[in-house]
Amino acid sequence: MNKIILIIQREFLTRVRKRTFIIGTILFPVLYIGLIFGTGYIANKTKQNLKIALIDHSGLFNTERVNSVNGNDTISTFKLIPVTQEQQIMAAYDSSGFDGYIVIPASFTWRTGTDSLRVNSKKSFGNSALDPVEKKINLVWNKVKHDSLGIDLSKEAILDKSVSLKLNNEKDKTADAGVATIIGYVCGFLMYFILLLYGSQVMMGVTEEKTSRIAEVVVSSVKPFQLMIGKIVGIGMVALTQFLIWIACIFIIYNVGKTSGNNSSSASFAMVGQIQHVFTSVNVPLVIGCFIFYLLAGFFFYSSLYAAIGSAINEDMREAQSLSFPITMLIIFSIALMTPAIANPSSSIAVWASIIPFSSPIVMMARIPFGVPNTVPLWQLGLSMGLLVGGFMCTTWFAARIYRTGILMYGKKPSWKEMIKWAFRK
Amino acid sequence: MNILEIQNLKKYFATQKAVDDISMNIEQGSIFGLLGPNGAGKTTLIRMITGIFYPDSGNILLKGKKFDAENDAKFIGYMPEERGLYKKMKIGEQALYLARLKGMSKSHAQEKIKEWFKRLEMENWWNKKVEDLSKGMGQKLQFVITVLHEPSLIILDEPFSGLDPVNANLIKDEIFRLAQNGTTIIFSTHRMEQVEEICNHIVLVNKGKKILDGTVDEVKQDFKENLFGIQLENVPEGIKSNAFDVTGVQNKNIIVKINEGYKPNDVLNHFISNGSNIVSFREMLPSLNDIFIKLVEGTPAARQFEKIPD
């Protein structure tokens, strides 16, 4: 027992003291947030500003009406072209700065309009570019209709009024599905990254010990099982430490923001408000508690398998890739199951994926923010946790038996079949 | 007293009888040579003695009691042939870690490391990393790590490979010193001249079986061919005697093989009686190298794979 603690200590300290750990701890959230906002920013940036020439034969689209809708957004701009210049524009619209032109036929009436209009262009556009144009054309037609029906601005305002729908969860008054979805995604993806990154660290660590032959020296003092468990627990502690540092940072930012931002309307105040909203709509201590449980149990489940693979391979990292592929696939498959689980956290796929051990760490963590025990009944949470503990005990047992043979075996890369044979040999 | 007794030890792998019914006793304080060609089963045997492998059958007794890998690890120091150290770890920390894994307390380990580093002139190594060391330096460090916890049985697999003569002598002296203080040393190697120089007792294994067991002197006596070397002032023409045959003449040295039923005195008498002046006379014992080659020759250089029935 004492020796396992020594091994855990070494694995933990050598990793935490490395500069890469500190850089990773700071950089990961920055990159993670950067990724989310960056993609949003890029999506916004790449929205096209379409300049469309309108050639109106019906006489309904006058300059006043067209200009009034142009102010609605900046995604597209209409310009009414006199019919006399039709031929000119049709021949050279792109050289005069237009992305395309629309001809409104003379048959377009205020009552029936026309079946469809055509945007003529030399480029192709996605729906996200064309939808706003379509909306604007219809807005102009609406104005035509209103004018013809005698609806003035005040009546128009009445017509525009609509009602929005919000879910009132009778059991959980403060639930907010939007916040739960975001927290669910964050938890699921974070779990995914931690399992993959630290799982492969275990694998590389084991391979390093094997190829540098230190394993032989150490195994003459401790059992192979102790060496393996020591490594897994040590690296698991590193992952946990990193996670706790992030949580601590969020709390510090929250508290500092609360005291300094209370009397101002600064950005920090808005952020505090956001975090406060998360606190009221999601049971944060429960989510953090469960996350720590699933982080450790899921990590033990996968990393023991990674350790078994690490013990089987030699210097060649390509061997590692081909052998670890099935395990990595399980983690990626879990992420694929997470999306439908968040979209409908009570569906049977969500329930089962969050109970079966291999996918439960990611899928259950995506469901928990939606509320325990309403969305996730206690029996499901209990069963999922119990099965995961049983699951990691099985994988650890299985891995330990491969490990003790693999760590001292040099030469050819074994196949999965051979490794399974090692596991079930007496 | 025997520190280690090995009784009918067997270990079969899927394609090889790595160790096939080997028994031997190792006396406390002796320097014991475990010899054998590549793939003879030496490493497997050592791995069973160090508790890395469990034997399929047979017993290992350490200090008269059944060997228990977990609790007896502290009595054994093992230096494998392929050196193993954490490349990125500082040398002092690494020695401390490995010593504590053997069950030493932190302060005791620290004290011992300082003592050994001082003795082997490694004091300024403490904060260096293993990757900064040369092969020979790594070897010295590995030796220190092996003997640090004062084991009563030290197993060294090719300890001198990569060491220059000065450092090899340094380590050799340490081995003698440890043996004098009652430590038993098992020394596995192919280098016969080192064995002759260092070991008291040797065992030769080949193809998983023990084929030779005895002290260096006994073994040499067993394999002697009654060869004697005589140096004469003048070598007479046409030496002929019933007592011996001349097998070689070089300058003034004659090598003779004494025939069955005759004694060295008969050789001397022959030369004295014909008036030759004898400068020197000595028995020529075979070298361990010759014995090794003689015993192992004819078996394939590398072991063939064989089918082992379950």
mmCIF file of N, CA and C in Angstrom, chain A residues 102-208:
data_model
loop_
_atom_site.group_PDB
_atom_site.id
_atom_site.type_symbol
_atom_site.label_atom_id
_atom_site.label_comp_id
_atom_site.label_asym_id
_atom_site.label_seq_id
_atom_site.Cartn_x
_atom_site.Cartn_y
_atom_site.Cartn_z
ATOM 1 N N ILE A 102 -33.358 40.833 -59.409
ATOM 2 C CA ILE A 102 -34.650 40.148 -59.379
ATOM 3 C C ILE A 102 -35.598 40.939 -60.275
ATOM 4 N N VAL A 103 -36.251 40.239 -61.183
ATOM 5 C CA VAL A 103 -37.239 40.897 -62.040
ATOM 6 C C VAL A 103 -38.622 40.580 -61.492
ATOM 7 N N ILE A 104 -39.365 41.634 -61.151
ATOM 8 C CA ILE A 104 -40.730 41.415 -60.680
ATOM 9 C C ILE A 104 -41.662 41.609 -61.872
ATOM 10 N N PRO A 105 -42.342 40.553 -62.240
ATOM 11 C CA PRO A 105 -43.126 40.609 -63.480
ATOM 12 C C PRO A 105 -44.341 41.525 -63.328
ATOM 13 N N ALA A 106 -44.888 41.925 -64.443
ATOM 14 C CA ALA A 106 -46.059 42.798 -64.443
ATOM 15 C C ALA A 106 -47.265 42.073 -63.874
ATOM 16 N N SER A 107 -47.236 40.722 -63.884
ATOM 17 C CA SER A 107 -48.370 39.943 -63.390
ATOM 18 C C SER A 107 -48.440 39.908 -61.862
ATOM 19 N N PHE A 108 -47.430 40.495 -61.191
ATOM 20 C CA PHE A 108 -47.402 40.496 -59.727
ATOM 21 C C PHE A 108 -48.471 41.446 -59.217
ATOM 22 N N THR A 109 -49.496 40.906 -58.527
ATOM 23 C CA THR A 109 -50.566 41.761 -57.996
ATOM 24 C C THR A 109 -50.458 41.818 -56.487
ATOM 25 N N TRP A 110 -51.091 42.824 -55.893
ATOM 26 C CA TRP A 110 -50.979 42.956 -54.435
ATOM 27 C C TRP A 110 -51.706 41.844 -53.717
ATOM 28 N N ARG A 111 -52.759 41.218 -54.364
ATOM 29 C CA ARG A 111 -53.515 40.145 -53.714
ATOM 30 C C ARG A 111 -52.807 38.799 -53.780
ATOM 31 N N THR A 112 -52.394 38.448 -54.985
ATOM 32 C CA THR A 112 -51.900 37.083 -55.177
ATOM 33 C C THR A 112 -50.394 37.004 -55.356
ATOM 34 N N GLY A 113 -49.769 38.130 -55.601
ATOM 35 C CA GLY A 113 -48.314 38.085 -55.806
ATOM 36 C C GLY A 113 -47.972 37.217 -56.996
ATOM 37 N N THR A 114 -46.971 36.387 -56.809
ATOM 38 C CA THR A 114 -46.614 35.446 -57.861
ATOM 39 C C THR A 114 -46.066 34.195 -57.192
ATOM 40 N N ASP A 115 -46.013 33.098 -57.952
ATOM 41 C CA ASP A 115 -45.601 31.832 -57.336
ATOM 42 C C ASP A 115 -44.193 31.924 -56.742
ATOM 43 N N SER A 116 -43.279 32.340 -57.603
ATOM 44 C CA SER A 116 -41.911 32.480 -57.080
ATOM 45 C C SER A 116 -41.160 33.492 -57.911
ATOM 46 N N LEU A 117 -40.177 34.077 -57.280
ATOM 47 C CA LEU A 117 -39.308 35.005 -57.988
ATOM 48 C C LEU A 117 -37.945 34.351 -58.141
ATOM 49 N N ARG A 118 -37.158 34.909 -59.034
ATOM 50 C CA ARG A 118 -35.858 34.301 -59.266
ATOM 51 C C ARG A 118 -34.758 35.338 -59.029
ATOM 52 N N VAL A 119 -33.748 34.933 -58.244
ATOM 53 C CA VAL A 119 -32.573 35.794 -58.118
ATOM 54 C C VAL A 119 -31.600 35.360 -59.195
ATOM 55 N N ASN A 120 -31.262 36.253 -60.075
ATOM 56 C CA ASN A 120 -30.288 35.908 -61.115
ATOM 57 C C ASN A 120 -28.917 36.343 -60.663
ATOM 58 N N SER A 121 -28.002 35.391 -60.666
ATOM 59 C CA SER A 121 -26.660 35.723 -60.189
ATOM 60 C C SER A 121 -25.641 34.829 -60.869
ATOM 61 N N LYS A 122 -24.378 35.278 -60.833
ATOM 62 C CA LYS A 122 -23.318 34.439 -61.373
ATOM 63 C C LYS A 122 -22.658 33.616 -60.266
ATOM 64 N N LYS A 123 -23.045 33.886 -59.009
ATOM 65 C CA LYS A 123 -22.483 33.120 -57.890
ATOM 66 C C LYS A 123 -23.573 32.200 -57.348
ATOM 67 N N SER A 124 -23.156 31.308 -56.419
ATOM 68 C CA SER A 124 -24.202 30.539 -55.745
ATOM 69 C C SER A 124 -24.195 30.916 -54.266
ATOM 70 N N PHE A 125 -25.378 30.938 -53.681
ATOM 71 C CA PHE A 125 -25.516 31.331 -52.288
ATOM 72 C C PHE A 125 -26.190 30.224 -51.507
ATOM 73 N N GLY A 126 -25.838 30.150 -50.204
ATOM 74 C CA GLY A 126 -26.511 29.204 -49.327
ATOM 75 C C GLY A 126 -27.826 29.770 -48.842
ATOM 76 N N ASN A 127 -28.586 28.915 -48.149
ATOM 77 C CA ASN A 127 -29.872 29.351 -47.625
ATOM 78 C C ASN A 127 -29.732 30.508 -46.655
ATOM 79 N N SER A 128 -28.611 30.496 -45.897
ATOM 80 C CA SER A 128 -28.454 31.548 -44.899
ATOM 81 C C SER A 128 -28.314 32.915 -45.558
ATOM 82 N N ALA A 129 -27.902 32.936 -46.820
ATOM 83 C CA ALA A 129 -27.803 34.211 -47.537
ATOM 84 C C ALA A 129 -29.126 34.566 -48.213
ATOM 85 N N LEU A 130 -29.813 33.547 -48.693
ATOM 86 C CA LEU A 130 -31.030 33.824 -49.479
ATOM 87 C C LEU A 130 -32.255 34.078 -48.600
ATOM 88 N N ASP A 131 -32.307 33.409 -47.432
ATOM 89 C CA ASP A 131 -33.487 33.566 -46.569
ATOM 90 C C ASP A 131 -33.799 35.023 -46.227
ATOM 91 N N PRO A 132 -32.800 35.796 -45.817
ATOM 92 C CA PRO A 132 -33.118 37.194 -45.484
ATOM 93 C C PRO A 132 -33.638 37.983 -46.683
ATOM 94 N N VAL A 133 -33.139 37.636 -47.876
ATOM 95 C CA VAL A 133 -33.607 38.333 -49.080
ATOM 96 C C VAL A 133 -35.086 38.030 -49.299
ATOM 97 N N GLU A 134 -35.400 36.739 -49.135
ATOM 98 C CA GLU A 134 -36.793 36.319 -49.307
ATOM 99 C C GLU A 134 -37.698 37.037 -48.297
ATOM 100 N N LYS A 135 -37.190 37.119 -47.064
ATOM 101 C CA LYS A 135 -37.953 37.770 -46.003
ATOM 102 C C LYS A 135 -38.233 39.229 -46.365
ATOM 103 N N LYS A 136 -37.208 39.880 -46.927
ATOM 104 C CA LYS A 136 -37.329 41.305 -47.238
ATOM 105 C C LYS A 136 -38.328 41.549 -48.367
ATOM 106 N N ILE A 137 -38.271 40.680 -49.383
ATOM 107 C CA ILE A 137 -39.216 40.804 -50.498
ATOM 108 C C ILE A 137 -40.642 40.722 -49.954
ATOM 109 N N ASN A 138 -40.829 39.754 -49.031
ATOM 110 C CA ASN A 138 -42.162 39.585 -48.472
ATOM 111 C C ASN A 138 -42.573 40.758 -47.595
ATOM 112 N N LEU A 139 -41.552 41.364 -46.926
ATOM 113 C CA LEU A 139 -41.855 42.540 -46.115
ATOM 114 C C LEU A 139 -42.378 43.684 -46.988
ATOM 115 N N VAL A 140 -41.723 43.838 -48.136
ATOM 116 C CA VAL A 140 -42.165 44.901 -49.054
ATOM 117 C C VAL A 140 -43.593 44.617 -49.522
ATOM 118 N N TRP A 141 -43.840 43.358 -49.859
ATOM 119 C CA TRP A 141 -45.174 42.981 -50.331
ATOM 120 C C TRP A 141 -46.199 43.217 -49.219
ATOM 121 N N ASN A 142 -45.791 42.913 -47.949
ATOM 122 C CA ASN A 142 -46.685 43.157 -46.828
ATOM 123 C C ASN A 142 -47.095 44.619 -46.761
ATOM 124 N N LYS A 143 -46.132 45.492 -46.979
ATOM 125 C CA LYS A 143 -46.433 46.921 -46.944
ATOM 126 C C LYS A 143 -47.435 47.274 -48.042
ATOM 127 N N VAL A 144 -47.232 46.644 -49.209
ATOM 128 C CA VAL A 144 -48.165 46.865 -50.315
ATOM 129 C C VAL A 144 -49.561 46.424 -49.894
ATOM 130 N N LYS A 145 -49.608 45.221 -49.277
ATOM 131 C CA LYS A 145 -50.906 44.679 -48.858
ATOM 132 C C LYS A 145 -51.557 45.592 -47.832
ATOM 133 N N HIS A 146 -50.764 46.020 -46.844
ATOM 134 C CA HIS A 146 -51.307 46.880 -45.793
ATOM 135 C C HIS A 146 -51.855 48.169 -46.368
ATOM 136 N N ASP A 147 -51.087 48.754 -47.286
ATOM 137 C CA ASP A 147 -51.543 50.006 -47.887
ATOM 138 C C ASP A 147 -52.843 49.790 -48.651
ATOM 139 N N SER A 148 -52.922 48.677 -49.356
ATOM 140 C CA SER A 148 -54.114 48.403 -50.151
ATOM 141 C C SER A 148 -55.304 48.125 -49.253
ATOM 142 N N LEU A 149 -55.058 47.484 -48.090
ATOM 143 C CA LEU A 149 -56.162 47.165 -47.185
ATOM 144 C C LEU A 149 -56.483 48.317 -46.241
ATOM 145 N N GLY A 150 -55.653 49.341 -46.311
ATOM 146 C CA GLY A 150 -55.915 50.499 -45.467
ATOM 147 C C GLY A 150 -55.480 50.303 -44.030
ATOM 148 N N ILE A 151 -54.443 49.548 -43.827
ATOM 149 C CA ILE A 151 -53.939 49.362 -42.465
ATOM 150 C C ILE A 151 -52.805 50.350 -42.249
ATOM 151 N N ASP A 152 -52.989 51.240 -41.289
ATOM 152 C CA ASP A 152 -51.936 52.222 -41.060
ATOM 153 C C ASP A 152 -50.927 51.709 -40.037
ATOM 154 N N LEU A 153 -49.949 52.561 -39.700
ATOM 155 C CA LEU A 153 -48.836 52.136 -38.849
ATOM 156 C C LEU A 153 -49.294 51.629 -37.490
ATOM 157 N N SER A 154 -50.305 52.304 -36.915
ATOM 158 C CA SER A 154 -50.739 51.891 -35.580
ATOM 159 C C SER A 154 -51.401 50.513 -35.629
ATOM 160 N N LYS A 155 -52.214 50.305 -36.697
ATOM 161 C CA LYS A 155 -52.844 48.985 -36.839
ATOM 162 C C LYS A 155 -51.783 47.918 -37.096
ATOM 163 N N GLU A 156 -50.770 48.342 -37.890
ATOM 164 C CA GLU A 156 -49.679 47.417 -38.205
ATOM 165 C C GLU A 156 -48.985 46.937 -36.927
ATOM 166 N N ALA A 157 -48.780 47.881 -36.005
ATOM 167 C CA ALA A 157 -48.121 47.531 -34.752
ATOM 168 C C ALA A 157 -48.928 46.487 -33.990
ATOM 169 N N ILE A 158 -50.285 46.667 -34.060
ATOM 170 C CA ILE A 158 -51.144 45.688 -33.382
ATOM 171 C C ILE A 158 -50.992 44.317 -34.031
ATOM 172 N N LEU A 159 -50.986 44.319 -35.375
ATOM 173 C CA LEU A 159 -50.873 43.045 -36.092
ATOM 174 C C LEU A 159 -49.539 42.347 -35.810
ATOM 175 N N ASP A 160 -48.503 43.151 -35.619
ATOM 176 C CA ASP A 160 -47.168 42.565 -35.433
ATOM 177 C C ASP A 160 -46.976 41.924 -34.072
ATOM 178 N N LYS A 161 -47.874 42.251 -33.166
ATOM 179 C CA LYS A 161 -47.692 41.723 -31.807
ATOM 180 C C LYS A 161 -47.796 40.196 -31.808
ATOM 181 N N SER A 162 -46.861 39.543 -31.060
ATOM 182 C CA SER A 162 -46.944 38.087 -30.959
ATOM 183 C C SER A 162 -46.631 37.699 -29.521
ATOM 184 N N VAL A 163 -46.892 36.456 -29.204
ATOM 185 C CA VAL A 163 -46.666 35.994 -27.843
ATOM 186 C C VAL A 163 -45.565 34.920 -27.886
ATOM 187 N N SER A 164 -44.667 34.935 -26.865
ATOM 188 C CA SER A 164 -43.616 33.914 -26.839
ATOM 189 C C SER A 164 -43.967 32.832 -25.826
ATOM 190 N N LEU A 165 -43.455 31.628 -26.077
ATOM 191 C CA LEU A 165 -43.808 30.468 -25.264
ATOM 192 C C LEU A 165 -42.612 30.093 -24.393
ATOM 193 N N LYS A 166 -42.870 29.897 -23.098
ATOM 194 C CA LYS A 166 -41.790 29.441 -22.220
ATOM 195 C C LYS A 166 -42.262 28.230 -21.446
ATOM 196 N N LEU A 167 -41.338 27.267 -21.227
ATOM 197 C CA LEU A 167 -41.688 26.043 -20.500
ATOM 198 C C LEU A 167 -41.701 26.338 -19.006
ATOM 199 N N ASN A 168 -42.798 25.959 -18.353
ATOM 200 C CA ASN A 168 -42.851 26.085 -16.906
ATOM 201 C C ASN A 168 -42.812 24.682 -16.324
ATOM 202 N N ASN A 169 -41.629 24.293 -15.815
ATOM 203 C CA ASN A 169 -41.479 22.964 -15.224
ATOM 204 C C ASN A 169 -42.074 23.003 -13.823
ATOM 205 N N GLU A 170 -43.196 22.296 -13.634
ATOM 206 C CA GLU A 170 -43.928 22.411 -12.365
ATOM 207 C C GLU A 170 -43.133 21.879 -11.182
ATOM 208 N N LYS A 171 -42.278 20.863 -11.461
ATOM 209 C CA LYS A 171 -41.505 20.290 -10.347
ATOM 210 C C LYS A 171 -40.298 21.152 -10.023
ATOM 211 N N ASP A 172 -39.790 21.818 -11.034
ATOM 212 C CA ASP A 172 -38.534 22.535 -10.855
ATOM 213 C C ASP A 172 -38.707 23.934 -11.413
ATOM 214 N N LYS A 173 -39.131 24.849 -10.513
ATOM 215 C CA LYS A 173 -39.551 26.173 -10.943
ATOM 216 C C LYS A 173 -38.435 26.964 -11.615
ATOM 217 N N THR A 174 -37.192 26.693 -11.194
ATOM 218 C CA THR A 174 -36.110 27.546 -11.689
ATOM 219 C C THR A 174 -35.425 26.976 -12.921
ATOM 220 N N ALA A 175 -35.875 25.799 -13.397
ATOM 221 C CA ALA A 175 -35.193 25.156 -14.516
ATOM 222 C C ALA A 175 -35.176 26.060 -15.738
ATOM 223 N N ASP A 176 -34.062 26.051 -16.444
ATOM 224 C CA ASP A 176 -33.943 26.800 -17.682
ATOM 225 C C ASP A 176 -33.259 25.881 -18.694
ATOM 226 N N ALA A 177 -34.056 25.403 -19.656
ATOM 227 C CA ALA A 177 -33.533 24.403 -20.594
ATOM 228 C C ALA A 177 -32.355 24.947 -21.389
ATOM 229 N N GLY A 178 -32.379 26.250 -21.675
ATOM 230 C CA GLY A 178 -31.289 26.843 -22.453
ATOM 231 C C GLY A 178 -29.970 26.755 -21.709
ATOM 232 N N VAL A 179 -30.008 27.157 -20.428
ATOM 233 C CA VAL A 179 -28.789 27.104 -19.618
ATOM 234 C C VAL A 179 -28.342 25.659 -19.457
ATOM 235 N N ALA A 180 -29.316 24.758 -19.197
ATOM 236 C CA ALA A 180 -28.976 23.346 -18.999
ATOM 237 C C ALA A 180 -28.301 22.780 -20.242
ATOM 238 N N THR A 181 -28.778 23.183 -21.416
ATOM 239 C CA THR A 181 -28.180 22.693 -22.658
ATOM 240 C C THR A 181 -26.721 23.120 -22.753
ATOM 241 N N ILE A 182 -26.478 24.404 -22.440
ATOM 242 C CA ILE A 182 -25.103 24.903 -22.534
ATOM 243 C C ILE A 182 -24.211 24.176 -21.531
ATOM 244 N N ILE A 183 -24.694 24.087 -20.269
ATOM 245 C CA ILE A 183 -23.875 23.420 -19.239
ATOM 246 C C ILE A 183 -23.658 21.955 -19.632
ATOM 247 N N GLY A 184 -24.700 21.333 -20.167
ATOM 248 C CA GLY A 184 -24.584 19.937 -20.597
ATOM 249 C C GLY A 184 -23.515 19.758 -21.653
ATOM 250 N N TYR A 185 -23.522 20.651 -22.638
ATOM 251 C CA TYR A 185 -22.499 20.565 -23.686
ATOM 252 C C TYR A 185 -21.106 20.770 -23.121
ATOM 253 N N VAL A 186 -20.979 21.784 -22.251
ATOM 254 C CA VAL A 186 -19.662 22.072 -21.677
ATOM 255 C C VAL A 186 -19.158 20.860 -20.898
ATOM 256 N N CYS A 187 -20.039 20.275 -20.053
ATOM 257 C CA CYS A 187 -19.645 19.123 -19.235
ATOM 258 C C CYS A 187 -19.248 17.947 -20.126
ATOM 259 N N GLY A 188 -20.077 17.665 -21.130
ATOM 260 C CA GLY A 188 -19.822 16.513 -21.995
ATOM 261 C C GLY A 188 -18.509 16.644 -22.743
ATOM 262 N N PHE A 189 -18.290 17.836 -23.322
ATOM 263 C CA PHE A 189 -17.063 18.019 -24.103
ATOM 264 C C PHE A 189 -15.829 18.032 -23.214
ATOM 265 N N LEU A 190 -15.971 18.643 -22.021
ATOM 266 C CA LEU A 190 -14.841 18.677 -21.095
ATOM 267 C C LEU A 190 -14.455 17.251 -20.704
ATOM 268 N N MET A 191 -15.464 16.441 -20.424
ATOM 269 C CA MET A 191 -15.218 15.046 -20.052
ATOM 270 C C MET A 191 -14.509 14.324 -21.198
ATOM 271 N N TYR A 192 -14.986 14.595 -22.398
ATOM 272 C CA TYR A 192 -14.415 13.978 -23.599
ATOM 273 C C TYR A 192 -12.940 14.322 -23.741
ATOM 274 N N PHE A 193 -12.615 15.611 -23.590
ATOM 275 C CA PHE A 193 -11.212 16.025 -23.720
ATOM 276 C C PHE A 193 -10.349 15.401 -22.629
ATOM 277 N N ILE A 194 -10.868 15.409 -21.392
ATOM 278 C CA ILE A 194 -10.060 14.890 -20.281
ATOM 279 C C ILE A 194 -9.796 13.398 -20.475
ATOM 280 N N LEU A 195 -10.846 12.644 -20.862
ATOM 281 C CA LEU A 195 -10.654 11.200 -21.044
ATOM 282 C C LEU A 195 -9.628 10.925 -22.139
ATOM 283 N N LEU A 196 -9.751 11.646 -23.250
ATOM 284 C CA LEU A 196 -8.831 11.393 -24.366
ATOM 285 C C LEU A 196 -7.402 11.822 -24.034
ATOM 286 N N LEU A 197 -7.260 13.049 -23.513
ATOM 287 C CA LEU A 197 -5.914 13.575 -23.272
ATOM 288 C C LEU A 197 -5.195 12.788 -22.189
ATOM 289 N N TYR A 198 -5.870 12.605 -21.046
ATOM 290 C CA TYR A 198 -5.184 11.934 -19.944
ATOM 291 C C TYR A 198 -5.105 10.427 -20.172
ATOM 292 N N GLY A 199 -6.070 9.868 -20.901
ATOM 293 C CA GLY A 199 -5.978 8.448 -21.248
ATOM 294 C C GLY A 199 -4.727 8.186 -22.067
ATOM 295 N N SER A 200 -4.462 9.048 -23.049
ATOM 296 C CA SER A 200 -3.281 8.804 -23.873
ATOM 297 C C SER A 200 -2.012 9.100 -23.084
ATOM 298 N N GLN A 201 -2.101 9.974 -22.074
ATOM 299 C CA GLN A 201 -0.926 10.189 -21.208
ATOM 300 C C GLN A 201 -0.568 8.923 -20.449
ATOM 301 N N VAL A 202 -1.600 8.214 -19.979
ATOM 302 C CA VAL A 202 -1.345 6.948 -19.286
ATOM 303 C C VAL A 202 -0.659 5.983 -20.248
ATOM 304 N N MET A 203 -1.204 5.907 -21.457
ATOM 305 C CA MET A 203 -0.648 4.977 -22.437
ATOM 306 C C MET A 203 0.825 5.301 -22.720
ATOM 307 N N MET A 204 1.115 6.572 -22.945
ATOM 308 C CA MET A 204 2.496 6.939 -23.272
ATOM 309 C C MET A 204 3.411 6.725 -22.068
ATOM 310 N N GLY A 205 2.902 6.992 -20.881
ATOM 311 C CA GLY A 205 3.702 6.789 -19.676
ATOM 312 C C GLY A 205 4.104 5.340 -19.497
ATOM 313 N N VAL A 206 3.134 4.448 -19.740
ATOM 314 C CA VAL A 206 3.423 3.019 -19.598
ATOM 315 C C VAL A 206 4.444 2.592 -20.653
ATOM 316 N N THR A 207 4.253 3.045 -21.884
ATOM 317 C CA THR A 207 5.188 2.676 -22.950
ATOM 318 C C THR A 207 6.593 3.188 -22.648
ATOM 319 N N GLU A 208 6.650 4.393 -22.094
ATOM 320 C CA GLU A 208 7.957 4.964 -21.761
ATOM 321 C C GLU A 208 8.663 4.094 -20.725
#
